[in-house]
Amino acid sequence: MTISDLHALALARGRTDVLRALIGLCLLVPTLAAAQLEDLDNPGSVAAIQERAFRMRHELDLSVGVLPIDAFYVGLFAQVSYTAHFSDTVAWQIGRAAYNYAARTGLRENLERKFGVLPTAFEEVQFFLGSDLIWTPFHGKLSVMNRSVVHGELFLILGGTLFKFTNAFRPAVNVGLGGRVVLSQNVSFRLDLTDNVVVPVGGGSITLTNVLATTLSLAINFGAPE
Amino acid sequence: MTAVQERAYRMMHEIDVSVGVLPLDPFSKGLYAQGSYTAHFTDFFAWQVARGGYAYTVKTSLRSQLERDFGVLPPAFEEIQFFVGSDALFKPFYGKLSVVDKWDLHFEVFFIVGVTVFKFNVPDVALGRAFRPGVNLGLGGRLFLSKVLSLRLDVTDNVVIPLGAGQNISNVMAMTLSLGINIGATE
């Protein structure tokens, strides 16, 4: 065997060694993925927030409601309102107007009959107008019996109302909570619960009073984008 | 096509520590503390095996005025002292809520049907006058804080059945806020 033969053999062995080393390294590479597997076992907390399926734009509400809190009468009212939605979270209920029918309670009849209290002593809400800001931070989905899905939202209400009582006009600040169940892109049901803190102005009133209003609305949505 | 996701939270044995209010009576408002245990059999059905509440009554200004200006005697106003009951819960609704598009919350809404026995404070403590049964119907909601803790709000109307002469059917509305402790729930 000549020197050149030995040299060629050494080169061949060297190439083989390098080749073996390369193959060995390639077989080791998948072990690097084990670190990722460990990460996948403990991925941390990741929450995906889905796009809203329904958007509001110009909302016209036809509503009925009740003023339940007064001990002497229960108010039943009909209301119309218009709300402009500027974004998914902020809206302005530009105007609402309601007319109220006051149904006497048994307590009032008792006081008038047994204790001679005059009917004029009981002030009732006749009608009211108002405007509100609406903030909608909550939007969600509800499964019904694990078979169907309903979309909805919850919102907070802050506004002002002007009440016409039996003897005087009085302003109020109202705060409240509301919820919406979406039936389609154009139709939804809305329930509002608001507390009106009525400022004692005129008619002999000297204390703040509360008028709680519960309103159920059929909401018609115009002009919402897809 | 609609895909309904598996519920992330399941209830099993629930112990509630609660506070509540009885707001409907124009003459007095009741504030109460309550404890209860509920067994959840499936995602949709549970049995609130037992609940017991003790009430503290606050007079309203209307009652004070009637006593002061019209001479109405305090025994004329019946107050609830304590009550015990049991209910069936039907839970068809489970949902997720996003908060300002950053976080998500899980919740459920359920219906309540049950019975309650009320103890009223009356001068004549004959059984039919002091203890009265009621049928209650209501609505509740739960916000899941973790697998073990949740906040629960129940609003129920109790139709109290008259047992003695001169009594009428009356309504006692109860609003209860509870901290629910869930034991033994599976993944």
Coordinates of C-alpha atoms in Angstrom, one line a residue, chain A residues 47-50 52 71-72 88-89 107 111 115-117 135-149 152-154, chain B residues 2-5 7 10 26-27 43-44 62 66 70 72 90-105 107 109:
Chain A
A47 CA -57.3 33.6 26.6
A48 CA -58.6 34.3 23.2
I49 CA -61.3 37.0 23.0
Q50 CA -63.6 36.5 20.0
R52 CA -68.4 40.5 18.6
A71 CA -95.5 52.1 48.9
F72 CA -98.7 53.9 47.8
D88 CA -68.8 48.7 20.9
T89 CA -68.5 50.1 24.4
L107 CA -101.9 50.3 51.6
L111 CA -104.7 54.8 54.8
F115 CA -107.0 57.1 58.8
G116 CA -108.6 59.7 56.6
V117 CA -105.4 60.6 54.7
W135 CA -71.1 52.1 28.8
T136 CA -71.0 48.4 27.6
P137 CA -67.9 46.7 29.0
F138 CA -69.4 43.2 29.0
H139 CA -70.3 41.2 25.9
G140 CA -70.9 37.4 26.1
K141 CA -72.4 34.2 24.8
L142 CA -74.8 31.9 26.7
S143 CA -75.4 28.3 25.9
V144 CA -78.9 27.0 26.4
M145 CA -79.1 23.4 27.6
N146 CA -75.7 22.9 25.8
R147 CA -77.6 22.9 22.5
S148 CA -77.8 26.5 21.2
V149 CA -76.0 29.8 21.7
G152 CA -75.8 39.3 24.9
E153 CA -74.3 42.2 26.6
L154 CA -74.4 44.0 30.0
Chain B
T2 CA -73.1 26.2 16.1
A3 CA -70.4 24.6 18.2
V4 CA -71.2 24.5 22.0
Q5 CA -68.1 24.4 24.1
R7 CA -68.3 24.0 30.5
R10 CA -68.5 22.2 37.3
P26 CA -93.5 48.7 53.4
F27 CA -93.3 48.7 57.2
D43 CA -74.8 20.4 34.8
F44 CA -78.5 21.2 34.6
L62 CA -93.7 54.8 57.2
L66 CA -98.1 55.3 61.6
F70 CA -102.0 57.3 64.0
V72 CA -100.9 52.0 65.4
F90 CA -82.7 24.1 37.2
K91 CA -79.6 25.4 35.4
P92 CA -80.1 25.6 31.6
F93 CA -77.9 28.6 30.9
Y94 CA -74.1 28.7 31.0
G95 CA -72.1 31.5 29.5
K96 CA -68.9 33.4 29.0
L97 CA -68.6 37.2 29.2
S98 CA -65.7 39.3 27.9
V99 CA -64.7 42.3 29.9
V100 CA -63.7 45.3 27.8
D101 CA -62.4 42.8 25.3
K102 CA -59.5 41.9 27.6
W103 CA -60.6 39.2 30.1
D104 CA -63.3 36.5 30.2
L105 CA -65.6 35.5 33.0
F107 CA -71.2 32.4 34.7
V109 CA -78.2 31.4 35.3

